[in-house]
Every structure is written in structure tokens, then in C-alpha cells.
Tab-separated table of C-alpha atoms in Angstrom:
chain	number	residue	atom	x	y	z
A	4	MET	CA	-103.696	26.649	162.669
A	5	GLU	CA	-103.038	28.385	166.012
A	6	ARG	CA	-106.042	29.571	167.976
A	7	GLU	CA	-106.780	33.257	168.397
A	8	LEU	CA	-105.387	34.782	171.562
A	9	VAL	CA	-106.104	37.897	173.607
A	10	ILE	CA	-103.678	38.583	176.425
A	11	VAL	CA	-104.365	40.461	179.646
A	12	LEU	CA	-101.434	42.360	181.163
A	13	ASP	CA	-101.893	42.378	184.929
A	14	PHE	CA	-101.136	45.627	186.761
A	15	GLY	CA	-102.348	44.333	190.126
A	16	GLY	CA	-106.084	45.050	190.207
A	17	GLN	CA	-108.667	42.996	192.054
A	18	TYR	CA	-110.760	42.057	189.006
A	19	ASN	CA	-107.950	40.858	186.744
A	20	GLN	CA	-108.943	37.212	186.789
A	21	LEU	CA	-112.442	38.117	185.656
A	22	ILE	CA	-111.301	39.825	182.459
A	23	ALA	CA	-109.911	36.633	180.931
A	24	ARG	CA	-113.042	34.786	181.936
A	25	ARG	CA	-115.334	37.338	180.275
A	26	VAL	CA	-113.288	37.282	177.058
A	27	ARG	CA	-113.422	33.475	176.981
A	28	GLU	CA	-117.183	33.698	177.474
A	29	CYS	CA	-117.182	35.644	174.193
A	30	GLY	CA	-115.601	32.615	172.494
A	31	VAL	CA	-112.053	33.967	172.329
A	32	TYR	CA	-109.177	32.341	174.213
A	33	CYS	CA	-107.559	34.667	176.755
A	34	GLU	CA	-104.624	34.416	179.147
A	35	VAL	CA	-103.453	36.627	182.025
A	36	HIS	CA	-99.765	37.552	182.155
A	37	PRO	CA	-97.809	39.866	184.489
A	38	HIS	CA	-97.146	43.379	183.243
A	39	THR	CA	-93.459	42.421	183.169
A	40	LEU	CA	-94.057	40.206	180.121
A	41	GLY	CA	-91.469	41.265	177.576
A	42	LEU	CA	-92.256	42.942	174.281
A	43	ASP	CA	-90.417	40.246	172.321
A	44	ARG	CA	-92.515	37.578	174.011
A	45	ILE	CA	-95.696	39.457	173.087
A	46	ARG	CA	-94.561	39.535	169.456
A	47	GLU	CA	-93.944	35.761	169.585
A	48	MET	CA	-97.414	35.144	171.036
A	49	ASN	CA	-98.938	37.263	168.259
A	50	PRO	CA	-102.129	38.174	170.142
A	51	LYS	CA	-105.177	39.573	168.398
A	52	GLY	CA	-105.628	42.038	171.239
A	53	ILE	CA	-104.141	43.235	174.536
A	54	ILE	CA	-105.987	44.391	177.652
A	55	PHE	CA	-104.381	46.480	180.412
A	56	THR	CA	-105.998	45.767	183.780
A	57	GLY	CA	-106.845	47.978	186.702
A	58	GLY	CA	-104.502	48.385	189.647
A	59	PRO	CA	-104.146	50.117	193.026
A	60	ASN	CA	-101.339	52.542	192.099
A	61	SER	CA	-101.282	56.082	190.783
A	62	VAL	CA	-99.636	56.152	187.344
A	63	TYR	CA	-97.620	59.233	188.309
A	64	GLY	CA	-96.202	57.555	191.433
A	65	GLU	CA	-92.521	56.585	191.588
A	66	ASP	CA	-93.238	52.868	192.069
A	67	ALA	CA	-96.154	52.687	189.642
A	68	PRO	CA	-96.022	49.677	187.279
A	69	ARG	CA	-95.601	50.800	183.678
A	70	TYR	CA	-94.761	49.339	180.288
A	71	GLN	CA	-92.570	50.164	177.304
A	72	LYS	CA	-94.098	52.854	175.132
A	73	GLU	CA	-93.253	50.714	172.073
A	74	ILE	CA	-96.221	48.467	172.864
A	75	PHE	CA	-98.481	51.129	171.351
A	76	GLN	CA	-96.589	50.849	168.073
A	77	LEU	CA	-97.196	47.124	167.548
A	78	GLY	CA	-100.441	47.721	165.690
A	79	ILE	CA	-102.217	45.337	168.079
A	80	PRO	CA	-105.521	46.670	169.483
A	81	ILE	CA	-105.212	47.624	173.152
A	82	LEU	CA	-107.983	48.202	175.684
A	83	GLY	CA	-107.037	49.943	178.929
A	84	ILE	CA	-109.307	49.410	181.933
A	85	CYS	CA	-109.266	51.764	184.959
A	86	TYR	CA	-105.543	52.012	185.863
A	87	GLY	CA	-104.848	50.658	182.392
A	88	SER	CA	-106.751	53.587	180.837
A	89	GLN	CA	-104.851	56.096	182.966
A	90	LEU	CA	-101.554	54.418	182.064
A	91	MET	CA	-102.375	54.724	178.365
A	92	ALA	CA	-103.239	58.404	178.776
A	93	TYR	CA	-100.163	59.143	180.906
A	94	MET	CA	-97.701	57.412	178.570
A	95	LEU	CA	-99.122	59.017	175.435
A	96	GLY	CA	-99.036	62.622	176.628
A	97	GLY	CA	-102.314	63.043	178.462
A	98	SER	CA	-102.748	64.218	182.028
A	99	VAL	CA	-103.742	62.077	185.024
A	100	ALA	CA	-104.481	63.608	188.422
A	101	THR	CA	-106.318	63.028	191.671
A	102	ALA	CA	-110.008	63.370	190.909
A	103	PRO	CA	-111.871	66.203	192.684
A	104	VAL	CA	-114.614	63.642	193.331
A	105	SER	CA	-113.860	59.914	193.539
A	106	GLU	CA	-116.339	57.482	192.044
A	107	TYR	CA	-117.125	54.091	193.538
A	108	GLY	CA	-119.915	51.720	192.678
A	109	LYS	CA	-122.677	51.839	190.072
A	110	THR	CA	-122.522	55.019	188.020
A	111	GLU	CA	-124.540	56.241	185.055
A	112	VAL	CA	-122.172	56.877	182.139
A	113	GLU	CA	-123.043	58.714	178.951
A	114	VAL	CA	-121.381	56.985	175.968
A	115	ASP	CA	-120.876	57.782	172.298
A	116	THR	CA	-122.622	54.907	170.530
A	117	SER	CA	-120.859	55.710	167.257
A	118	SER	CA	-117.713	54.239	168.801
A	119	ALA	CA	-116.987	50.644	167.782
A	120	LEU	CA	-116.495	49.862	171.472
A	121	PHE	CA	-120.013	50.999	172.341
A	122	GLU	CA	-121.995	49.689	169.381
A	123	GLY	CA	-125.274	48.249	170.642
A	124	VAL	CA	-124.816	49.876	174.064
A	125	SER	CA	-127.420	52.271	175.488
A	126	PRO	CA	-126.483	55.980	175.274
A	127	ARG	CA	-126.792	56.102	179.067
A	128	THR	CA	-125.616	52.929	180.736
A	129	ILE	CA	-124.784	51.786	184.256
A	130	CYS	CA	-121.094	50.998	184.818
A	131	TRP	CA	-118.991	50.037	187.828
A	132	MET	CA	-116.542	52.767	188.807
A	133	SER	CA	-113.714	52.391	191.318
A	134	HIS	CA	-111.175	55.197	191.086
A	135	THR	CA	-109.541	58.034	192.984
A	136	ASP	CA	-107.443	59.300	190.059
A	137	TYR	CA	-108.901	60.231	186.694
A	138	ILE	CA	-107.808	61.265	183.208
A	139	GLU	CA	-107.818	65.035	183.445
A	140	ARG	CA	-106.896	65.533	179.788
A	141	ALA	CA	-106.850	62.965	176.992
A	142	PRO	CA	-103.744	62.693	174.774
A	143	GLU	CA	-103.769	64.423	171.398
A	144	GLU	CA	-105.483	62.441	168.635
A	145	PHE	CA	-107.709	60.725	171.222
A	146	LYS	CA	-111.450	61.272	171.094
A	147	ILE	CA	-113.464	61.272	174.323
A	148	THR	CA	-116.266	58.718	173.966
A	149	ALA	CA	-117.817	58.618	177.446
A	150	HIS	CA	-118.175	60.826	180.489
A	151	THR	CA	-119.984	61.262	183.776
A	152	PRO	CA	-120.812	64.540	185.572
A	153	VAL	CA	-117.535	64.282	187.545
A	154	CYS	CA	-115.367	62.228	185.172
A	155	PRO	CA	-114.680	64.074	181.903
A	156	VAL	CA	-112.867	61.117	180.288
A	157	ALA	CA	-114.777	57.965	181.249
A	158	ALA	CA	-113.679	56.501	177.892
A	159	MET	CA	-111.410	57.580	175.054
A	160	GLU	CA	-110.098	56.129	171.810
A	161	ASP	CA	-107.673	56.541	168.953
A	162	PRO	CA	-109.174	54.217	166.311
A	163	GLY	CA	-106.313	54.860	163.885
A	164	ARG	CA	-103.882	53.220	166.282
A	165	LYS	CA	-106.532	50.819	167.637
A	166	LEU	CA	-106.182	52.185	171.169
A	167	TYR	CA	-109.207	52.236	173.483
A	168	ALA	CA	-109.595	53.024	177.180
A	169	VAL	CA	-112.388	52.990	179.771
A	170	GLN	CA	-112.235	54.330	183.315
A	171	PHE	CA	-114.877	51.864	184.524
A	172	HIS	CA	-114.789	48.052	184.803
A	173	PRO	CA	-116.667	46.299	181.955
A	174	GLU	CA	-115.668	42.868	183.297
A	175	VAL	CA	-117.788	42.990	186.473
A	176	MET	CA	-121.450	42.080	186.430
A	177	HIS	CA	-122.421	45.480	187.873
A	178	THR	CA	-121.533	47.063	184.518
A	179	GLN	CA	-124.826	46.197	182.874
A	180	GLU	CA	-123.597	46.170	179.265
A	181	GLY	CA	-119.991	45.274	179.955
A	182	ARG	CA	-120.141	41.990	178.108
A	183	GLN	CA	-121.325	43.802	174.973
A	184	MET	CA	-118.393	46.201	175.261
A	185	LEU	CA	-115.849	43.366	175.608
A	186	SER	CA	-117.505	41.516	172.740
A	187	ASN	CA	-117.211	44.654	170.609
A	188	PHE	CA	-113.532	44.884	171.487
A	189	VAL	CA	-112.620	41.307	170.584
A	190	TYR	CA	-114.852	41.041	167.490
A	191	ARG	CA	-115.224	44.518	165.967
A	192	ILE	CA	-111.872	45.992	166.996
A	193	CYS	CA	-109.549	42.966	167.246
A	194	GLY	CA	-111.234	41.149	164.358
A	195	CYS	CA	-111.537	37.832	166.202
A	196	ALA	CA	-113.647	35.060	164.705
A	197	GLY	CA	-114.437	33.436	168.072
A	198	ASP	CA	-112.799	30.070	167.443
A	199	TRP	CA	-112.370	29.037	171.072
A	200	LYS	CA	-114.692	26.508	172.658
A	201	MET	CA	-114.020	23.947	175.336
A	202	ASP	CA	-113.594	21.213	172.741
A	203	SER	CA	-110.805	23.194	171.094
A	204	PHE	CA	-109.192	23.685	174.513
A	205	VAL	CA	-109.315	19.938	175.138
A	206	GLU	CA	-107.925	19.075	171.695
A	207	THR	CA	-105.143	21.653	171.893
A	208	THR	CA	-104.188	20.702	175.438
A	209	ILE	CA	-104.011	17.000	174.597
A	210	ARG	CA	-101.766	17.773	171.625
A	211	GLN	CA	-99.501	20.046	173.676
A	212	ILE	CA	-99.184	17.480	176.475
A	213	ARG	CA	-98.358	14.739	173.986
A	214	GLU	CA	-95.612	16.912	172.466
A	215	LYS	CA	-94.219	17.904	175.857
A	216	VAL	CA	-94.169	14.416	177.377
A	217	GLY	CA	-92.894	12.528	174.326
A	218	ASP	CA	-91.982	9.056	175.555
A	219	GLY	CA	-91.603	10.215	179.174
A	220	ARG	CA	-93.479	8.798	182.129
A	221	VAL	CA	-96.058	10.771	184.042
A	222	LEU	CA	-97.328	10.634	187.611
A	223	CYS	CA	-100.727	12.222	188.301
A	224	ALA	CA	-101.735	13.426	191.740
A	225	LEU	CA	-105.282	12.034	191.847
A	226	SER	CA	-107.435	13.155	194.764
A	227	GLY	CA	-110.721	12.012	193.247
A	228	GLY	CA	-112.035	15.593	193.202
A	229	VAL	CA	-113.350	17.292	190.083
A	230	ASP	CA	-110.104	19.059	189.147
A	231	SER	CA	-107.712	16.152	189.546
A	232	SER	CA	-110.178	13.761	187.893
A	233	VAL	CA	-110.437	15.961	184.800
A	234	ALA	CA	-106.640	16.347	184.751
A	235	ALA	CA	-106.210	12.555	185.003
A	236	VAL	CA	-108.584	11.772	182.126
A	237	LEU	CA	-107.023	14.556	180.027
A	238	LEU	CA	-103.568	13.050	180.554
A	239	SER	CA	-104.845	9.536	179.953
A	240	LYS	CA	-106.153	10.577	176.548
A	241	ALA	CA	-102.842	12.305	175.791
A	242	VAL	CA	-100.298	9.678	176.869
A	243	GLY	CA	-102.259	6.533	177.741
A	244	ARG	CA	-100.352	3.941	179.778
A	245	GLN	CA	-97.380	6.262	180.212
A	246	LEU	CA	-99.529	7.743	182.978
A	247	THR	CA	-99.719	6.403	186.516
A	248	CYS	CA	-102.317	7.895	188.860
A	249	VAL	CA	-101.384	7.881	192.533
A	250	PHE	CA	-104.269	8.344	194.941
A	251	VAL	CA	-103.104	9.289	198.419
A	252	ASP	CA	-105.658	8.514	201.108
A	253	HIS	CA	-104.364	10.905	203.744
A	254	GLY	CA	-107.157	10.166	206.176
A	255	LEU	CA	-108.682	13.591	205.563
A	256	LEU	CA	-111.287	12.564	202.992
A	257	ARG	CA	-115.059	12.571	203.283
A	258	LYS	CA	-116.782	9.500	204.652
A	259	ASN	CA	-116.143	6.407	202.469
A	260	GLU	CA	-114.550	8.599	199.798
A	261	GLY	CA	-111.349	6.595	199.501
A	262	ASP	CA	-113.271	3.502	198.475
A	263	GLU	CA	-115.454	5.525	196.088
A	264	VAL	CA	-112.415	6.962	194.301
A	265	GLU	CA	-110.879	3.526	193.917
A	266	ALA	CA	-114.155	2.141	192.558
A	267	VAL	CA	-114.090	4.751	189.758
A	268	PHE	CA	-110.393	4.914	188.854
A	269	GLY	CA	-109.030	1.628	190.212
A	270	PRO	CA	-108.444	-1.700	188.449
A	271	ASN	CA	-112.172	-2.423	188.220
A	272	GLY	CA	-113.119	1.144	187.301
A	273	GLN	CA	-114.115	2.699	184.001
A	274	TYR	CA	-110.745	4.120	182.920
A	275	ASP	CA	-107.670	2.407	181.507
A	276	LEU	CA	-105.285	3.856	184.058
A	277	ASN	CA	-102.327	2.635	186.045
A	278	PHE	CA	-103.743	3.233	189.526
A	279	ILE	CA	-102.003	3.104	192.908
A	280	ARG	CA	-103.726	3.740	196.220
A	281	VAL	CA	-101.491	4.760	199.116
A	282	ASN	CA	-103.045	4.514	202.569
A	283	ALA	CA	-101.097	7.149	204.490
A	284	GLN	CA	-103.532	8.184	207.213
A	285	GLU	CA	-101.234	7.671	210.196
A	286	ARG	CA	-98.337	9.348	208.409
A	287	PHE	CA	-100.330	12.546	207.872
A	288	TYR	CA	-101.841	12.547	211.366
A	289	ALA	CA	-98.347	12.304	212.843
A	290	LYS	CA	-97.098	15.228	210.768
A	291	LEU	CA	-100.095	17.369	211.786
A	292	LYS	CA	-99.920	16.580	215.502
A	293	GLY	CA	-99.911	19.773	217.552
A	294	VAL	CA	-100.268	22.038	214.493
A	295	SER	CA	-103.176	24.500	214.482
A	296	GLU	CA	-102.101	27.390	212.200
A	297	PRO	CA	-103.960	27.057	208.849
A	298	GLU	CA	-101.079	27.980	206.533
A	299	GLN	CA	-98.745	25.614	208.346
A	300	LYS	CA	-101.270	22.778	208.029
A	301	ARG	CA	-101.658	23.411	204.303
A	302	LYS	CA	-97.918	23.457	203.716
A	303	ILE	CA	-97.365	20.292	205.769
A	304	ILE	CA	-100.072	18.472	203.817
A	305	GLY	CA	-98.734	19.832	200.515
A	306	GLU	CA	-95.159	18.777	201.215
A	307	GLU	CA	-96.179	15.351	202.495
A	308	PHE	CA	-98.229	14.829	199.313
A	309	ILE	CA	-95.167	15.519	197.213
A	310	ARG	CA	-92.954	13.248	199.315
A	311	VAL	CA	-95.422	10.393	198.946
A	312	PHE	CA	-95.536	10.941	195.193
A	313	GLU	CA	-91.752	10.981	195.006
A	314	GLU	CA	-91.567	7.692	196.896
A	315	GLU	CA	-94.119	6.079	194.603
A	316	ALA	CA	-92.305	7.451	191.557
A	317	ARG	CA	-89.070	5.818	192.687
A	318	LYS	CA	-90.895	2.506	193.056
A	319	ILE	CA	-92.291	2.851	189.541
A	320	GLY	CA	-88.950	3.866	188.046
A	321	ALA	CA	-87.868	7.005	186.201
A	322	VAL	CA	-90.847	9.369	186.204
A	323	ASP	CA	-90.343	12.679	184.407
A	324	PHE	CA	-93.517	14.660	185.020
A	325	LEU	CA	-95.919	15.340	187.882
A	326	VAL	CA	-99.486	16.307	186.910
A	327	GLN	CA	-101.752	18.310	189.195
A	328	GLY	CA	-105.306	19.620	188.937
A	329	THR	CA	-104.442	23.224	189.789
A	330	ILE	CA	-107.115	25.678	188.616
A	331	TYR	CA	-107.072	29.457	188.300
A	332	PRO	CA	-108.616	30.427	191.679
A	333	ASP	CA	-105.918	28.255	193.338
A	334	VAL	CA	-103.238	30.303	191.606
A	335	ILE	CA	-104.806	33.656	192.509
A	336	GLU	CA	-105.445	32.794	196.169
A	337	SER	CA	-101.951	31.397	196.614
A	338	GLY	CA	-100.568	34.865	195.920
A	339	LEU	CA	-98.557	34.148	192.793
A	340	GLY	CA	-97.444	37.280	190.972
A	341	LYS	CA	-98.627	40.455	192.683
A	342	SER	CA	-101.692	39.079	194.497
A	343	ALA	CA	-101.832	38.823	198.259
A	344	VAL	CA	-101.614	35.317	199.747
A	345	ILE	CA	-105.089	34.311	200.887
A	346	LYS	CA	-104.308	30.641	201.435
A	347	SER	CA	-101.626	28.386	199.990
A	348	HIS	CA	-103.147	25.605	197.937
A	349	HIS	CA	-101.231	22.364	198.410
A	350	ASN	CA	-100.527	22.138	194.696
A	351	VAL	CA	-99.489	25.775	194.210
A	352	GLY	CA	-98.142	27.900	197.056
A	353	GLY	CA	-97.863	24.828	199.283
A	354	LEU	CA	-95.244	23.088	197.157
A	355	PRO	CA	-91.867	22.529	198.825
A	356	ASP	CA	-88.825	24.243	197.315
A	357	CYS	CA	-87.295	20.995	196.076
A	358	VAL	CA	-89.511	18.677	194.013
A	359	ASP	CA	-87.957	15.535	192.542
A	360	PHE	CA	-89.578	15.715	189.094
A	361	LYS	CA	-88.354	17.122	185.799
A	362	GLU	CA	-91.429	19.314	185.419
A	363	ILE	CA	-94.906	19.884	186.828
A	364	ILE	CA	-97.784	19.861	184.327
A	365	GLU	CA	-100.941	21.788	185.263
A	366	PRO	CA	-103.286	21.560	182.266
A	367	LEU	CA	-106.203	23.309	184.004
A	368	ARG	CA	-104.194	26.151	185.492
A	369	LEU	CA	-105.986	28.900	183.551
A	370	LEU	CA	-109.539	27.589	183.972
A	371	PHE	CA	-112.255	28.424	186.475
A	372	LYS	CA	-114.248	25.657	188.159
A	373	ASP	CA	-117.221	25.836	185.796
A	374	GLU	CA	-114.830	25.736	182.813
A	375	VAL	CA	-113.173	22.646	184.311
A	376	ARG	CA	-116.587	20.987	184.529
A	377	ARG	CA	-117.265	21.777	180.861
A	378	ALA	CA	-113.880	20.302	179.967
A	379	GLY	CA	-114.821	17.181	181.938
A	380	LEU	CA	-118.054	16.760	180.000
A	381	GLU	CA	-116.166	17.294	176.735
A	382	LEU	CA	-113.820	14.478	177.797
A	383	GLY	CA	-116.773	12.165	178.338
A	384	ILE	CA	-116.549	12.036	182.128
A	385	PRO	CA	-119.983	11.138	183.593
A	386	GLU	CA	-122.020	14.029	184.944
A	387	TYR	CA	-122.190	12.591	188.464
A	388	LEU	CA	-118.393	12.859	188.642
A	389	VAL	CA	-118.112	16.217	186.905
A	390	TYR	CA	-120.699	17.848	189.162
A	391	ARG	CA	-119.647	16.266	192.423
A	392	GLN	CA	-118.928	18.613	195.301
A	393	PRO	CA	-115.554	20.364	195.125
A	394	PHE	CA	-113.119	19.188	197.763
A	395	PRO	CA	-109.899	20.979	198.778
A	396	GLY	CA	-106.578	19.189	198.338
A	397	PRO	CA	-105.790	19.395	202.077
A	398	GLY	CA	-109.200	17.807	202.640
A	399	LEU	CA	-110.723	17.924	206.090
A	400	GLY	CA	-107.461	19.358	207.361
A	401	VAL	CA	-108.868	22.793	206.454
A	402	ARG	CA	-112.387	21.962	207.620
A	403	ILE	CA	-111.138	21.327	211.142
A	404	VAL	CA	-110.237	24.553	212.904
A	405	GLY	CA	-107.192	23.945	215.072
A	406	GLU	CA	-105.257	20.728	215.548
A	407	VAL	CA	-106.252	17.732	213.406
A	408	THR	CA	-106.868	14.431	215.176
A	409	ALA	CA	-108.416	11.132	214.101
A	410	ASP	CA	-111.389	11.746	216.411
A	411	LYS	CA	-112.033	15.204	214.947
A	412	VAL	CA	-111.871	13.743	211.446
A	413	ARG	CA	-114.486	11.154	212.458
A	414	ILE	CA	-116.782	13.936	213.760
A	415	VAL	CA	-116.533	15.963	210.548
A	416	GLN	CA	-116.988	12.933	208.294
A	417	ASP	CA	-120.160	11.835	210.083
A	418	ALA	CA	-121.658	15.335	210.326
A	419	ASP	CA	-120.837	16.100	206.693
A	420	ALA	CA	-122.401	12.848	205.481
A	421	ILE	CA	-125.637	13.684	207.326
A	422	TYR	CA	-125.688	17.241	205.955
A	423	ARG	CA	-125.135	16.162	202.347
A	424	GLU	CA	-127.710	13.388	202.662
A	425	GLU	CA	-130.428	15.708	204.001
A	426	LEU	CA	-129.748	18.417	201.417
A	427	ALA	CA	-130.050	15.815	198.655
A	428	LYS	CA	-133.273	14.396	200.122
A	429	ALA	CA	-134.812	17.867	200.215
A	430	GLY	CA	-133.567	18.720	196.710
A	431	CYS	CA	-131.689	21.691	198.149
A	432	ASP	CA	-128.343	20.588	196.729
A	433	LYS	CA	-129.256	21.671	193.202
A	434	GLY	CA	-127.660	24.959	192.232
A	435	LEU	CA	-125.315	25.099	195.201
A	436	GLY	CA	-121.679	25.784	194.411
A	437	GLN	CA	-120.365	24.020	197.497
A	438	TYR	CA	-121.708	22.721	200.780
A	439	PHE	CA	-120.140	20.893	203.699
A	440	ALA	CA	-119.889	20.543	207.452
A	441	ALA	CA	-116.801	21.769	209.304
A	442	LEU	CA	-115.620	21.519	212.881
A	443	THR	CA	-115.011	24.708	214.829
A	444	ASN	CA	-112.470	24.813	217.619
A	445	MET	CA	-115.192	25.992	219.986
A	446	ARG	CA	-116.457	23.799	222.809
A	447	SER	CA	-119.421	24.820	224.904
A	448	VAL	CA	-121.683	23.572	227.659
A	449	GLY	CA	-124.827	21.666	226.721
A	450	VAL	CA	-127.289	19.282	228.264
A	451	MET	CA	-128.251	15.860	226.894
A	452	GLY	CA	-130.363	13.371	228.830
A	453	ASP	CA	-130.238	15.576	231.930
A	454	GLU	CA	-126.438	15.339	231.815
A	455	ARG	CA	-123.999	18.200	231.321
A	456	THR	CA	-121.957	18.058	228.116
A	457	TYR	CA	-118.908	20.003	227.031
A	458	ASP	CA	-118.563	19.287	223.325
A	459	TYR	CA	-117.768	20.793	219.926
A	460	ALA	CA	-119.818	23.016	217.638
A	461	VAL	CA	-120.201	21.975	213.991
A	462	ALA	CA	-120.543	24.713	211.353
A	463	LEU	CA	-122.638	24.071	208.243
A	464	ARG	CA	-121.688	25.914	205.049
A	465	ALA	CA	-123.512	26.256	201.717
A	466	VAL	CA	-122.643	28.839	199.081
A	467	ILE	CA	-123.819	29.936	195.660
A	468	THR	CA	-121.043	30.746	193.204
A	469	SER	CA	-120.142	30.342	189.540
A	470	ASP	CA	-116.397	30.932	189.555
A	471	PHE	CA	-115.434	30.347	193.228
A	472	MET	CA	-113.739	33.762	193.309
A	473	THR	CA	-116.798	35.267	195.016
A	474	ALA	CA	-119.655	33.505	196.800
A	475	GLU	CA	-122.844	34.177	198.733
A	476	ALA	CA	-124.302	32.071	201.524
A	477	ALA	CA	-127.244	29.993	200.294
A	478	GLU	CA	-130.680	30.292	201.886
A	479	VAL	CA	-131.113	26.687	203.005
A	480	PRO	CA	-134.685	26.186	204.316
A	481	TYR	CA	-134.912	26.339	208.094
A	482	GLU	CA	-136.706	22.993	208.324
A	483	VAL	CA	-133.802	21.301	206.536
A	484	LEU	CA	-131.231	22.925	208.812
A	485	PHE	CA	-133.298	21.950	211.836
A	486	LYS	CA	-133.398	18.315	210.715
A	487	VAL	CA	-129.645	18.292	210.092
A	488	MET	CA	-129.011	19.818	213.517
A	489	ASN	CA	-131.198	17.238	215.206
A	490	ARG	CA	-129.518	14.306	213.463
A	491	VAL	CA	-125.954	15.569	213.996
A	492	ILE	CA	-126.418	16.132	217.716
A	493	ASN	CA	-128.158	12.775	218.181
A	494	GLU	CA	-125.935	10.675	215.895
A	495	VAL	CA	-122.458	12.227	216.076
A	496	LYS	CA	-120.640	11.713	219.345
A	497	GLY	CA	-118.772	14.797	220.557
A	498	VAL	CA	-121.104	17.485	219.145
A	499	ASN	CA	-123.674	19.508	221.090
A	500	ARG	CA	-124.149	22.578	218.851
A	501	VAL	CA	-124.767	23.139	215.139
A	502	LEU	CA	-124.246	26.571	213.527
A	503	TYR	CA	-124.922	27.885	210.008
A	504	ASP	CA	-122.235	30.077	208.418
A	505	LEU	CA	-123.760	33.099	206.644
A	506	THR	CA	-120.446	34.686	205.614
A	507	SER	CA	-119.967	35.629	201.957
A	508	LYS	CA	-116.671	35.597	200.029
A	509	PRO	CA	-115.254	38.163	200.481
A	510	PRO	CA	-114.782	38.889	203.346
A	511	GLY	CA	-114.521	35.190	204.175
A	512	THR	CA	-113.284	32.315	202.047
A	513	ILE	CA	-115.422	29.349	201.055
A	514	GLU	CA	-113.495	26.974	203.284
A	515	LEU	CA	-113.070	27.816	206.961
A	516	GLU	CA	-109.267	27.759	206.738
């Protein structure tokens, strides 16, 4: 029996990735697809529901993304959000225009609680608005089910055709009862039973991988981080000894991490894997010499990863598939589809044009970090591995601002080890999404032992996040930061300043580069 599916058609809005997450939190599997997904393909997928996302365009603009009107005749429930609501109105004969008063931020909305979409929702509820256009007039046969003082059609519906639309964003946390609304849509309107849990994802994924691979051979890019570790164990359970895990020690890992990864996954580790460790530190340093631009560093590291894998694959003999631990934020930030490129992840936007494998398998591609961790626990991976600190594929290459050298790597490794040790001692590491030390490209004058110094500044970073799409700087106690500063300056040669990075995401990213 196939699992229930709700699909999200992406019209380019900033919250699109959150919609699928919120639906999955309701126990229903959900995937995001571009708005160019064909009608025939939608019929094949046989979704229980469809959600139109927000977007930056005006529906009446010449270049506005639209869809075939026939989608409304499929009999599949559709929920339009923001731009998606305006698109529904525009295509079905309503009127959309520039609003006399734009609405942004938290807004009190008056809703009709007799609507199936708003069952259990307060008659007056706080929702997150973000629009310049508005639905001036709803299409015929549509009933208006919500409004604000300046937005006459904050929600509308045609229950007979199972069409629903909201001007606000129920997927963001600022919409106080948004989860109830989405739950109403998938359960009351789409008729879902809520059959999706992480165990069903694991079981289905293992079966799909087994069918795809057949008797082929698989090479897994194992970094030792959470994502690649979960991908490796998932593949091991699917294809067993057909899998070879290649761990590339590119010299950009945390202190002693190469040995720790080998201890877990190597010949004496706890998994029945074919394991190869490639010590390629000098090779990567040579490629990165003189390079300071972040995107260029990422792409160099990404391409060199692939070339190393290709070389190892040739040594092994005919390898058909390459497995990577790509997760959903990687895909979004790498600018696939309509999103802007924030940073190319080595296993997504950083891939070279020519890759010598039959196919790349990314079993975690649609999951957020916390979902990956749940999948890891479901697979039986020990908690200390599942909840270890996330680490970017390019490693310390993106925690060193500017050119990467062996000496800079040594500075970051030592400072980071001290920082993580002191946070753990103080119990401050609990609840943090990610924390690390990075090396700025700033050098400044200092004084140590009555002598002038001209050394680097280390930046400490700690953030709180659940999905790694947004993050806030953590309030690490001053006494802990002071102790870290004192130890770093006294124990790490080449550092005379320690800074704490208070930047949230956005406007920054979690990593420095």
C-alpha cells in the first residue's frame, strides 16, 4: 500500500520549505515540487491534497508563474497560500489588485469557524500577513471565510470543489493557530489518515533503494557527520556489502575527528561496512592555495571530493551509484529551482558538471536536520552519534575566512576543541543547534608578556535552531565565554583576540562562509 502524499507546488515564496515540514509534523508525508510539475505527473502521483505556495510576483503580471486551469478539475483538494490564494482567485474569475493598505507581520484575522479549515480555531486569531496585492473580489461560488479591516478576502473556499485559500501564512510560527488549520486541511478536507512516521519513511526508503540498486555497487561519501552517517547506515541496511563507504580526510576536519570516524565505521567499528579511509590533506591544501572567495572554495572542495571518490571507485571496480547525505536546507541554500544561491553545498550546487557515476542517490534530500536525527534513531544509530554537532561538508574550509593553510587549520582545530570542551563542562551545550570556533581574516595588535603581537581573531558561534533554515544566537553565559577566551589566547599560538558572533540567520548564515 502506497503512503498518503500531499504535494506542495512552489511558486517562489520564502516559506515554501516550511509548508512540507508542517504537513509532515501532522503525520502526513509531503513533498515540494516546482510549479512546472506537469498535470499528468500529478495524476500519476495521486496526491491526497495540493498546496499552492506564496511567491513574490503579482498574479496579473506578464511573467507571473501560473498553472493550468485543469488542475482545479482534478477533484483533489487544493489550498492556496498568499500568492497561491490570489492565483486561485485570478484563474477562477475573481479579481486581484494592489491593496490600498499592505499588511505585514502579525495581524488579527476574523475567521468563520463553521468552515472545515477553521474548525477548532478561535473566531479572532493572530496570523502572519505578508502581501502587497489582495483578492479584491472572490470568484463566483466562493464563500469568504476570513477578513481583516483592510483585507476583505483573508480566506475563501468552495467546498463543493474542495478549493480553499488563505491570504496569510499558516505555516509560520507567528500564525498562532496555523498548525490547526493545516491539520484541518490534511485530515478534514483531504481525508488523510496520518500514516506517515519516521519508521515508515525508513522502511519505504530502504525498499526503494533496494529496488533501484538491484545488484549494482554503491559508493557512499562518508564524512562522519550526522547526515552522511545516517545515509550510510540506511544504505547498509538496504544493500549490505554492495556498499563501500569512502571517508575522505581532507585535512579540514575537527581535531582528532578523522580517527574518531574510523573508530566508529572502520574495520573495528560497530557496522558491517566496507570502509576506506583516504588521507588527502596535502591534495586539498594544494588545490585551495591562494583561494579566498567562499563560493570558489566550496566548489573546489566539492569537485575534489568527487574526483577522489571516482578514483576510489575505479580501484574497487564498476561502481554504479554514489550516495550522499544531502538534506533539504542544503538544496534550498544551493539555489536549486527558483531560490537564490546562498552558498553551494559541496554535495549539491558544488558538484562538477561531469560525475563518473550512473546515478547519485540522496535518500535524505527532503528531510530537515531534526528529521534526519529521528531517522538515525529509528535506524538504531547511537544517540551520541545522532546528536553530534553538525559539520559542513567543506569542513573548516568554510570556518576559515580567506585563504586556507595548514597553520590556520591548526588554529581553528585547537580553538574549537577548547570551546566545545568548556561548553560541555558547563552544561551549556544542551539545546544548542550548532556551536563552533571559526577563524576570521582579521589580524590586530595585542600585547602578551610585555611583547607586541599581531595575530588573528577567533570568532565563537553558538545558535539555537530546530530546522537550520533560521537560527538565533544563543546566550552563552559570560563566565563561560571568558574562560574560553582565556584558554584560547593562552593555549593557541597565533591568536590574540576572541569574539562572539551574535548574528541571527537571516541575515547571516550559520557558518561564516
